[in-house]
PDB file of C-alpha atoms and ligand atoms in Angstrom:
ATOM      1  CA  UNK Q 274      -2.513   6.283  20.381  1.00 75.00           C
ATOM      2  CA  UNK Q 275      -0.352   8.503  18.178  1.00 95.00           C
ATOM      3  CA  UNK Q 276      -1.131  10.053  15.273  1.00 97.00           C
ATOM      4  CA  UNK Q 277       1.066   8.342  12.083  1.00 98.00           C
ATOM      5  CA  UNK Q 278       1.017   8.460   8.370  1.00 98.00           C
ATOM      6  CA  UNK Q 279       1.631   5.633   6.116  1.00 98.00           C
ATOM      7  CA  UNK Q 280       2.173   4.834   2.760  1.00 99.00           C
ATOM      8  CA  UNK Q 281      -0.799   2.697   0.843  1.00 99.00           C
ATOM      9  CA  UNK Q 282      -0.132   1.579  -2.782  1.00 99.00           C
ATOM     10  CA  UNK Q 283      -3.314   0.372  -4.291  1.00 99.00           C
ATOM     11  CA  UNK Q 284      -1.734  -2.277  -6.972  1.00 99.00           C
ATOM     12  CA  UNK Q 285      -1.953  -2.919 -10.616  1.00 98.00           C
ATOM     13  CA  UNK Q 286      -4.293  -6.024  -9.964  1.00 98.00           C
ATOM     14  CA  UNK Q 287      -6.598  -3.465  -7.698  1.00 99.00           C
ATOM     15  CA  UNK Q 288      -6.516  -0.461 -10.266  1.00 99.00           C
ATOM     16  CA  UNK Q 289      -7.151  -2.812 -13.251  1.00 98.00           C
ATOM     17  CA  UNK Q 290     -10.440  -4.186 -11.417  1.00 98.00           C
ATOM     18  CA  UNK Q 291     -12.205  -0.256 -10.765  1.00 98.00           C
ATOM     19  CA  UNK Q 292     -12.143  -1.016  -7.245  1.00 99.00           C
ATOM     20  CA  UNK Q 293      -9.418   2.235  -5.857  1.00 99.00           C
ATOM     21  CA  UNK Q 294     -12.736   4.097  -4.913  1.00 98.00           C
ATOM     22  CA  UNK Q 295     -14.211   0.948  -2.280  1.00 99.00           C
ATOM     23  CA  UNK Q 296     -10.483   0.699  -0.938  1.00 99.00           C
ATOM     24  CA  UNK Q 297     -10.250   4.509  -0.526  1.00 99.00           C
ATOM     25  CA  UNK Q 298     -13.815   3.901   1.764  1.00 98.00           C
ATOM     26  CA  UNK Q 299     -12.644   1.551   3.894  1.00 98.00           C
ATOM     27  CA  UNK Q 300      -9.534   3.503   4.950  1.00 99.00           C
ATOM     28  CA  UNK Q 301     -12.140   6.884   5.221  1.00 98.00           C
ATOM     29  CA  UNK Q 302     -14.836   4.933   7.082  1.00 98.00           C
ATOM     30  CA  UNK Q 303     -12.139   3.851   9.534  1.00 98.00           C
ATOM     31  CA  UNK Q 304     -10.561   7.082  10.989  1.00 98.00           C
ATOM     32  CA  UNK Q 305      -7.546   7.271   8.250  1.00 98.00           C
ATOM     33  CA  UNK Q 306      -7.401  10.433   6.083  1.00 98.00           C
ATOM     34  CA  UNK Q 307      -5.986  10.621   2.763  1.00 98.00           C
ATOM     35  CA  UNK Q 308      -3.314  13.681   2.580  1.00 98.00           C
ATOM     36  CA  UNK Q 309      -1.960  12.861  -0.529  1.00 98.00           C
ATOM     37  CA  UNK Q 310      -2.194  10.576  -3.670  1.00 98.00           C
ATOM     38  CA  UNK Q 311      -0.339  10.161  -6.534  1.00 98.00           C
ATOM     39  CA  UNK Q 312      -1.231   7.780  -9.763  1.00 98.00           C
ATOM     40  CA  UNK Q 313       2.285   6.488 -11.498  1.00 98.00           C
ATOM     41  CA  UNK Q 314       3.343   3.834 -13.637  1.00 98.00           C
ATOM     42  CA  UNK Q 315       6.547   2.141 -12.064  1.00 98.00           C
ATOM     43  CA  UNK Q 316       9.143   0.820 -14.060  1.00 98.00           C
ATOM     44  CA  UNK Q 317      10.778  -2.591 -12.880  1.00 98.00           C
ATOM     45  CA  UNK Q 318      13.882  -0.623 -12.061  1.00 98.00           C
ATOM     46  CA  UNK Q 319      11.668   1.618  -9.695  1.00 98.00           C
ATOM     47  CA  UNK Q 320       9.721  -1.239  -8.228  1.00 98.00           C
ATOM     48  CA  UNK Q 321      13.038  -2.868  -7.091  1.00 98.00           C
ATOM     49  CA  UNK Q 322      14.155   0.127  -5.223  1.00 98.00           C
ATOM     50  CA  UNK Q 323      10.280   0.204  -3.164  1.00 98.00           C
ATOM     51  CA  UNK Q 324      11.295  -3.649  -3.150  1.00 98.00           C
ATOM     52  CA  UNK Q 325      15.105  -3.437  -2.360  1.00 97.00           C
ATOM     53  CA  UNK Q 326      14.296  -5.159   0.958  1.00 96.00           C
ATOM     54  CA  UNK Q 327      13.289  -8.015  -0.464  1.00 98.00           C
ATOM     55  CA  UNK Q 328      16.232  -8.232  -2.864  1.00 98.00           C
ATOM     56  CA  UNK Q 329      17.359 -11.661  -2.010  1.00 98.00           C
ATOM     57  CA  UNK Q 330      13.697 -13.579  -1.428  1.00 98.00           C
ATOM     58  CA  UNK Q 331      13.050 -15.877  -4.483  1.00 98.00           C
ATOM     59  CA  UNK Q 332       9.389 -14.110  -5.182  1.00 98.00           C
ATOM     60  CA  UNK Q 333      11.867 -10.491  -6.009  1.00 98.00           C
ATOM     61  CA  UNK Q 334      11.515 -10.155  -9.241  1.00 98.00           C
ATOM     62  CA  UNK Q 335       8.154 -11.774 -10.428  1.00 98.00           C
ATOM     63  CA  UNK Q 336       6.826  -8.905  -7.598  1.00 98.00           C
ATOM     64  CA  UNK Q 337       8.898  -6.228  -9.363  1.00 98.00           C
ATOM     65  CA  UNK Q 338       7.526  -7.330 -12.586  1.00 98.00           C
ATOM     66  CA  UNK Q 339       3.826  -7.088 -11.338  1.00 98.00           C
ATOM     67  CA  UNK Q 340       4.373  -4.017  -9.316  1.00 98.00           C
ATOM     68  CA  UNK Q 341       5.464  -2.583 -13.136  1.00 98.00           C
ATOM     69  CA  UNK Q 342       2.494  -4.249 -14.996  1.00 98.00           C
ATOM     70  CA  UNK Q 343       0.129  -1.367 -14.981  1.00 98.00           C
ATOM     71  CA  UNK Q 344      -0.490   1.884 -12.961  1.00 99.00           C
ATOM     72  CA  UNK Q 345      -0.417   2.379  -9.456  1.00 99.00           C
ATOM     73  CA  UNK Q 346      -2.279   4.636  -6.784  1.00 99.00           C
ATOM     74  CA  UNK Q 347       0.372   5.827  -3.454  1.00 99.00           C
ATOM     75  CA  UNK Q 348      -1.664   7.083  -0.849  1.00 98.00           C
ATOM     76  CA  UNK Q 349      -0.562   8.554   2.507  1.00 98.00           C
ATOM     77  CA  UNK Q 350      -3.357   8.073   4.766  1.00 98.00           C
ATOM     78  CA  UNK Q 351      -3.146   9.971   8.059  1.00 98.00           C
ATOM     79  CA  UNK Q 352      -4.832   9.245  11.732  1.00 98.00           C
ATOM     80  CA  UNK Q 353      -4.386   7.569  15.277  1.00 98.00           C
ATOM     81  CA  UNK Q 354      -2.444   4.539  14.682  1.00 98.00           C
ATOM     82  CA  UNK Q 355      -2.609   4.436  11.029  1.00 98.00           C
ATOM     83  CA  UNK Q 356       0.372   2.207  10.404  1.00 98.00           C
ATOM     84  CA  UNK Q 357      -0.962  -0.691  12.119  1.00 98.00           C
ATOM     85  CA  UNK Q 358      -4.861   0.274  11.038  1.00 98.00           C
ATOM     86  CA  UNK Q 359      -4.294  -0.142   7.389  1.00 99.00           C
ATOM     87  CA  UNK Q 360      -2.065  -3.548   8.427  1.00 98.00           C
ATOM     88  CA  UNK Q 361      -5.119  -4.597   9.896  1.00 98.00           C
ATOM     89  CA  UNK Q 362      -7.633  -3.265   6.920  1.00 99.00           C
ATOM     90  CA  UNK Q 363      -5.574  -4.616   4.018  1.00 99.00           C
ATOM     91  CA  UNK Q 364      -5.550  -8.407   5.822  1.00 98.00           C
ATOM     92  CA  UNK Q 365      -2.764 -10.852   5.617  1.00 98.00           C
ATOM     93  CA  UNK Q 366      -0.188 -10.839   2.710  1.00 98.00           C
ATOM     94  CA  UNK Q 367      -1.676 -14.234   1.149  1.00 98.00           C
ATOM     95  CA  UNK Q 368      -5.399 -13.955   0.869  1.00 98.00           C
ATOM     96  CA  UNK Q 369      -6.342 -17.129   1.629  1.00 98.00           C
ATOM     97  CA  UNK Q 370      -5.016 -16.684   5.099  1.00 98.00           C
ATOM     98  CA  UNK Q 371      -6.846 -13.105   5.195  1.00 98.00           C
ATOM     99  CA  UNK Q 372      -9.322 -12.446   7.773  1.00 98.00           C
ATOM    100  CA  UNK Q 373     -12.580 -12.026   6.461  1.00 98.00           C
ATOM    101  CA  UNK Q 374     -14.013  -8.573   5.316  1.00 98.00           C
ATOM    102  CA  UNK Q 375     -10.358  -7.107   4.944  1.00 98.00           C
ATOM    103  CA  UNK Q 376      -9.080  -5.371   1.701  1.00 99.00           C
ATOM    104  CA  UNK Q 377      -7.106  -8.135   0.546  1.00 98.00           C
ATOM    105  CA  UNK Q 378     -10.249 -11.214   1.398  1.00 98.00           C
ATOM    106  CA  UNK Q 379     -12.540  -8.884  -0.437  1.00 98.00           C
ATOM    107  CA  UNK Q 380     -10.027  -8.139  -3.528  1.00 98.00           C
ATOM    108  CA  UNK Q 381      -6.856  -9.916  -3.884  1.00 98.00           C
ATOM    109  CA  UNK Q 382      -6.341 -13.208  -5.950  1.00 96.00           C
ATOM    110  CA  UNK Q 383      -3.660 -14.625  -5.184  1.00 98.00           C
ATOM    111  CA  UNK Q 384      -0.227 -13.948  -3.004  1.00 98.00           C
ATOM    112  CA  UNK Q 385       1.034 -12.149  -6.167  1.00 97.00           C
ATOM    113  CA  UNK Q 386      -1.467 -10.124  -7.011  1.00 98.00           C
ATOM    114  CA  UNK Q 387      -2.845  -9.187  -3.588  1.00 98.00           C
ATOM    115  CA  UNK Q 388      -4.333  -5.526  -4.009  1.00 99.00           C
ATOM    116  CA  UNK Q 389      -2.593  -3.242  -1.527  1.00 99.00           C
ATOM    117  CA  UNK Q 390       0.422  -2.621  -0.178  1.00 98.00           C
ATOM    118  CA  UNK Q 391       0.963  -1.051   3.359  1.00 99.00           C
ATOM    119  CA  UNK Q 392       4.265   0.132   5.441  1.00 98.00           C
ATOM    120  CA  UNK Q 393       4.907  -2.528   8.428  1.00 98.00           C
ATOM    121  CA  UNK Q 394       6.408   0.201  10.440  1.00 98.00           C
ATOM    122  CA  UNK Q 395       6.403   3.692  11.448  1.00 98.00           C
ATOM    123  CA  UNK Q 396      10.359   4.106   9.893  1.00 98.00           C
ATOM    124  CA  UNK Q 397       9.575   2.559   6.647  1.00 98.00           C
ATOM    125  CA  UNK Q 398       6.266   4.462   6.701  1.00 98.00           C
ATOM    126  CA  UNK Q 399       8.632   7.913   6.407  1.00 98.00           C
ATOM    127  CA  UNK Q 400      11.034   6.331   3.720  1.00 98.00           C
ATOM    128  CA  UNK Q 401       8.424   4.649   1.684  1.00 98.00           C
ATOM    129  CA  UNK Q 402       6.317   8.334   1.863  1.00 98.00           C
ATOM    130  CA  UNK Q 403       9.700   9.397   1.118  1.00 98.00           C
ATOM    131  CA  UNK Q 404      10.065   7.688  -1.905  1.00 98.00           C
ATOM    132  CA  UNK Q 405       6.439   8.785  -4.055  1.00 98.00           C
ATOM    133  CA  UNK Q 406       5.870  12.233  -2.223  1.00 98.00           C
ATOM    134  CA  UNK Q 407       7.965  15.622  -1.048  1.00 98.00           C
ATOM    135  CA  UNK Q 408       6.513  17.040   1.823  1.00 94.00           C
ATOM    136  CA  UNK Q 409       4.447  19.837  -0.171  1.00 96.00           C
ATOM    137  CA  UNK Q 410       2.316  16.783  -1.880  1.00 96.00           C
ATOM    138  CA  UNK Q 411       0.808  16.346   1.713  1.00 98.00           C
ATOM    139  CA  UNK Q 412      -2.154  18.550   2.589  1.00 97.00           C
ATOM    140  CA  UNK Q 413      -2.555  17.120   6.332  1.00 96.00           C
ATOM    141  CA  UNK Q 414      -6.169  17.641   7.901  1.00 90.00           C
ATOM    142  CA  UNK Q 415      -5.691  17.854  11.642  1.00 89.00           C
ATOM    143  CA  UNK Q 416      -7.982  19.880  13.707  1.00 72.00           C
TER     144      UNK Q 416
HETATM  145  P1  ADP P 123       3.124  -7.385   2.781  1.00 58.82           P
HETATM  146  O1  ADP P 123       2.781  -6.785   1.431  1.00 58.82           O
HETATM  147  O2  ADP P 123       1.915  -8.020   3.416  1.00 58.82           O
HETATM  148  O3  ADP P 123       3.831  -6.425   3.682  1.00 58.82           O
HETATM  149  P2  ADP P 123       5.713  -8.649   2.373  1.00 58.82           P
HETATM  150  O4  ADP P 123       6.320  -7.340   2.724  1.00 58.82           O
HETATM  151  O5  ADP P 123       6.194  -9.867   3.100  1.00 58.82           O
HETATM  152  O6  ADP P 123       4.115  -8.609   2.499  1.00 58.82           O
HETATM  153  O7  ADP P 123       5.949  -8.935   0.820  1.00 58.82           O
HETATM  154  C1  ADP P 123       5.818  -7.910  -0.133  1.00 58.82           C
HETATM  155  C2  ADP P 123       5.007  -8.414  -1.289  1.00 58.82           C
HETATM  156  O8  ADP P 123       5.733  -9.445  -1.933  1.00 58.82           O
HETATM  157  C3  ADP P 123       3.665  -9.053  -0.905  1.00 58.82           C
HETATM  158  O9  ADP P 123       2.619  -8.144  -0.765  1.00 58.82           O
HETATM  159  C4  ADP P 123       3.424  -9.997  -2.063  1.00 58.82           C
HETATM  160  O10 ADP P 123       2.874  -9.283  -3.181  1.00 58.82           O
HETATM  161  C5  ADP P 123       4.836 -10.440  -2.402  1.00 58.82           C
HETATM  162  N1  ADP P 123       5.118 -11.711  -1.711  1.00 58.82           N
HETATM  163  C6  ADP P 123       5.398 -11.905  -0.430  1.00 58.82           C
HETATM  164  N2  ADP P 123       5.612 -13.207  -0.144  1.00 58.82           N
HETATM  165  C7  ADP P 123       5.463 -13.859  -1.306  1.00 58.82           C
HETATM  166  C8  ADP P 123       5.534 -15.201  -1.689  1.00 58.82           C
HETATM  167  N3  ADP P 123       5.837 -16.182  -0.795  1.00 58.82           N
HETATM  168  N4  ADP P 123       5.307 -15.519  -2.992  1.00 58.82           N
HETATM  169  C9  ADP P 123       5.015 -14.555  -3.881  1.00 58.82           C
HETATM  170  N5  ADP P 123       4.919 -13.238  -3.585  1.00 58.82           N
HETATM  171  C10 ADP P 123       5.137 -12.894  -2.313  1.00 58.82           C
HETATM  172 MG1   MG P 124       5.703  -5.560   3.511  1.00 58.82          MG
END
Protein backbone atom coordinates (compact mmCIF):
# COMPACT_ATOMS: atom_id res chain seq x y z
CA UNK A 1 0.00 0.00 0.00
CA UNK A 2 1.13 3.51 -0.94
CA UNK A 3 1.65 6.20 1.04
CA UNK A 4 -1.24 9.18 0.22
CA UNK A 5 -2.40 12.35 1.78
CA UNK A 6 -5.87 13.52 1.95
CA UNK A 7 -7.82 16.30 2.76
CA UNK A 8 -10.22 15.99 6.12
CA UNK A 9 -12.57 18.94 6.91
CA UNK A 10 -13.94 18.52 10.34
CA UNK A 11 -17.47 20.50 9.82
CA UNK A 12 -19.31 23.28 11.45
CA UNK A 13 -21.78 20.71 13.13
CA UNK A 14 -18.41 18.76 14.48
CA UNK A 15 -16.49 22.02 15.63
CA UNK A 16 -19.66 23.47 17.27
CA UNK A 17 -20.02 20.12 19.44
CA UNK A 18 -15.97 20.23 21.03
CA UNK A 19 -15.47 17.01 19.51
CA UNK A 20 -12.19 18.06 16.66
CA UNK A 21 -9.84 16.58 19.42
CA UNK A 22 -11.75 12.66 19.51
CA UNK A 23 -11.85 12.93 15.55
CA UNK A 24 -8.16 14.00 15.41
CA UNK A 25 -7.63 10.42 17.69
CA UNK A 26 -9.20 8.27 15.62
CA UNK A 27 -7.29 9.30 12.47
CA UNK A 28 -3.80 9.21 14.96
CA UNK A 29 -4.75 5.87 16.54
CA UNK A 30 -5.16 4.49 13.02
CA UNK A 31 -1.77 5.02 11.19
CA UNK A 32 -2.80 8.61 9.56
CA UNK A 33 -0.60 11.61 10.51
CA UNK A 34 -1.69 15.05 10.57
CA UNK A 35 0.87 17.35 8.40
CA UNK A 36 -1.09 20.24 8.37
CA UNK A 37 -4.28 22.01 9.71
CA UNK A 38 -5.82 25.03 9.15
CA UNK A 39 -9.07 26.58 11.12
CA UNK A 40 -11.19 29.01 8.54
CA UNK A 41 -14.50 30.31 8.27
CA UNK A 42 -15.82 29.67 4.60
CA UNK A 43 -17.97 31.94 2.96
CA UNK A 44 -20.90 30.40 0.78
CA UNK A 45 -19.05 31.64 -2.26
CA UNK A 46 -15.95 29.53 -1.06
CA UNK A 47 -17.94 26.51 -0.06
CA UNK A 48 -19.37 26.30 -3.65
CA UNK A 49 -16.02 26.22 -5.23
CA UNK A 50 -14.90 22.95 -2.53
CA UNK A 51 -18.59 22.00 -3.70
CA UNK A 52 -18.45 22.92 -7.48
CA UNK A 53 -18.85 19.19 -8.19
CA UNK A 54 -21.92 18.99 -6.88
CA UNK A 55 -23.21 22.13 -8.61
CA UNK A 56 -26.22 20.66 -10.20
CA UNK A 57 -27.49 18.03 -7.21
CA UNK A 58 -30.63 19.56 -5.53
CA UNK A 59 -28.90 19.30 -1.80
CA UNK A 60 -26.02 22.26 -3.50
CA UNK A 61 -26.78 24.97 -1.85
CA UNK A 62 -28.41 24.07 1.60
CA UNK A 63 -24.64 22.14 1.85
CA UNK A 64 -22.92 25.40 0.84
CA UNK A 65 -24.94 27.20 3.32
CA UNK A 66 -23.96 24.75 6.21
CA UNK A 67 -20.44 24.32 5.09
CA UNK A 68 -20.51 28.50 5.73
CA UNK A 69 -22.45 28.30 9.08
CA UNK A 70 -19.54 28.35 11.42
CA UNK A 71 -15.75 27.53 11.37
CA UNK A 72 -14.09 24.76 9.92
CA UNK A 73 -10.90 22.54 10.68
CA UNK A 74 -8.87 21.19 6.98
CA UNK A 75 -6.62 18.61 7.87
CA UNK A 76 -4.19 16.72 5.60
CA UNK A 77 -3.62 13.52 7.20
CA UNK A 78 -0.73 11.48 5.80
CA UNK A 79 0.00 7.44 5.80
CA UNK A 80 -0.39 4.02 3.86
CA UNK A 81 -3.60 4.25 2.13
CA UNK A 82 -4.93 7.24 3.76
CA UNK A 83 -7.49 8.19 1.15
CA UNK A 84 -9.50 5.19 1.49
CA UNK A 85 -8.62 4.88 5.54
CA UNK A 86 -10.32 8.05 6.48
CA UNK A 87 -13.34 6.88 3.81
CA UNK A 88 -13.55 4.04 5.94
CA UNK A 89 -13.10 6.03 9.52
CA UNK A 90 -15.54 8.84 8.73
CA UNK A 91 -18.47 5.99 7.74
CA UNK A 92 -21.07 6.43 5.13
CA UNK A 93 -22.29 9.93 3.95
CA UNK A 94 -25.87 9.47 5.73
CA UNK A 95 -25.37 8.31 9.25
CA UNK A 96 -28.00 6.19 9.61
CA UNK A 97 -26.51 3.93 7.02
CA UNK A 98 -22.97 4.37 8.88
CA UNK A 99 -21.25 1.42 10.13
CA UNK A 100 -21.02 1.38 13.66
CA UNK A 101 -18.06 2.98 15.65
CA UNK A 102 -17.13 5.27 12.56
CA UNK A 103 -16.74 9.13 12.82
CA UNK A 104 -19.89 9.94 11.31
CA UNK A 105 -22.20 6.88 13.64
CA UNK A 106 -20.45 8.34 16.62
CA UNK A 107 -21.04 12.22 15.62
CA UNK A 108 -23.10 13.17 12.76
CA UNK A 109 -26.94 13.98 12.92
CA UNK A 110 -28.23 13.91 10.08
CA UNK A 111 -27.15 13.67 6.10
CA UNK A 112 -26.67 17.48 6.35
CA UNK A 113 -24.85 17.90 9.10
CA UNK A 114 -22.67 14.78 9.03
CA UNK A 115 -19.26 15.82 10.79
CA UNK A 116 -16.43 15.21 8.34
CA UNK A 117 -15.65 15.49 5.08
CA UNK A 118 -13.01 13.25 3.26
CA UNK A 119 -11.48 13.22 -0.52
CA UNK A 120 -13.00 10.02 -2.49
CA UNK A 121 -9.89 9.87 -4.50
CA UNK A 122 -6.28 10.23 -4.68
CA UNK A 123 -6.77 13.28 -7.64
CA UNK A 124 -9.26 15.17 -5.70
CA UNK A 125 -7.18 14.47 -2.59
CA UNK A 126 -4.26 16.87 -4.41
CA UNK A 127 -6.87 19.55 -5.61
CA UNK A 128 -8.92 19.65 -2.51
CA UNK A 129 -5.22 19.94 -0.43
CA UNK A 130 -4.78 22.30 -3.15
CA UNK A 131 -7.45 24.41 -2.37
CA UNK A 132 -6.85 25.16 1.88
CA UNK A 133 -2.94 24.59 1.87
CA UNK A 134 0.45 25.61 -0.30
CA UNK A 135 2.89 23.09 -0.05
CA UNK A 136 5.00 24.93 2.82
CA UNK A 137 1.74 24.46 5.26
CA UNK A 138 2.70 20.66 5.16
CA UNK A 139 5.32 19.50 7.65
CA UNK A 140 5.31 15.67 6.41
CA UNK A 141 6.65 13.08 9.10
CA UNK A 142 8.09 10.17 7.16
CA UNK A 143 10.90 8.22 8.55
P1 LIG B 1 -19.32 12.40 1.12
O1 LIG B 1 -19.20 13.61 2.02
O2 LIG B 1 -19.59 11.15 1.93
O3 LIG B 1 -18.18 12.25 0.17
P2 LIG B 1 -20.87 13.34 -1.16
O4 LIG B 1 -19.58 13.74 -1.77
O5 LIG B 1 -21.80 12.49 -1.97
O6 LIG B 1 -20.65 12.61 0.25
O7 LIG B 1 -21.70 14.65 -0.76
C1 LIG B 1 -21.05 15.76 -0.19
C2 LIG B 1 -21.85 16.24 0.98
O8 LIG B 1 -23.10 16.72 0.52
C3 LIG B 1 -22.20 15.15 2.01
O9 LIG B 1 -21.21 14.94 2.97
C4 LIG B 1 -23.46 15.71 2.64
O10 LIG B 1 -23.13 16.69 3.64
C5 LIG B 1 -24.11 16.41 1.46
N1 LIG B 1 -25.09 15.49 0.85
C6 LIG B 1 -24.85 14.45 0.06
N2 LIG B 1 -25.99 13.84 -0.33
C7 LIG B 1 -26.99 14.54 0.23
C8 LIG B 1 -28.38 14.42 0.24
N3 LIG B 1 -29.02 13.44 -0.46
N4 LIG B 1 -29.10 15.32 0.95
C9 LIG B 1 -28.48 16.30 1.64
N5 LIG B 1 -27.14 16.47 1.69
C10 LIG B 1 -26.40 15.60 1.00
MG1 LIG C 1 -17.59 13.45 -1.41
Amino acid sequence: MAVQRTLSIIKPDAVAKNVIGDIIRRFEENGLTVIGTNMTHLSAAEAGRFYAVHAERPFYKDLCSFMSSGPVLAMVLEGKNAVALNRQLMGATNPKEAEAGTIRADHADSIDANAVHGSDSEENAANEIAFFFSDLDLQSRLA
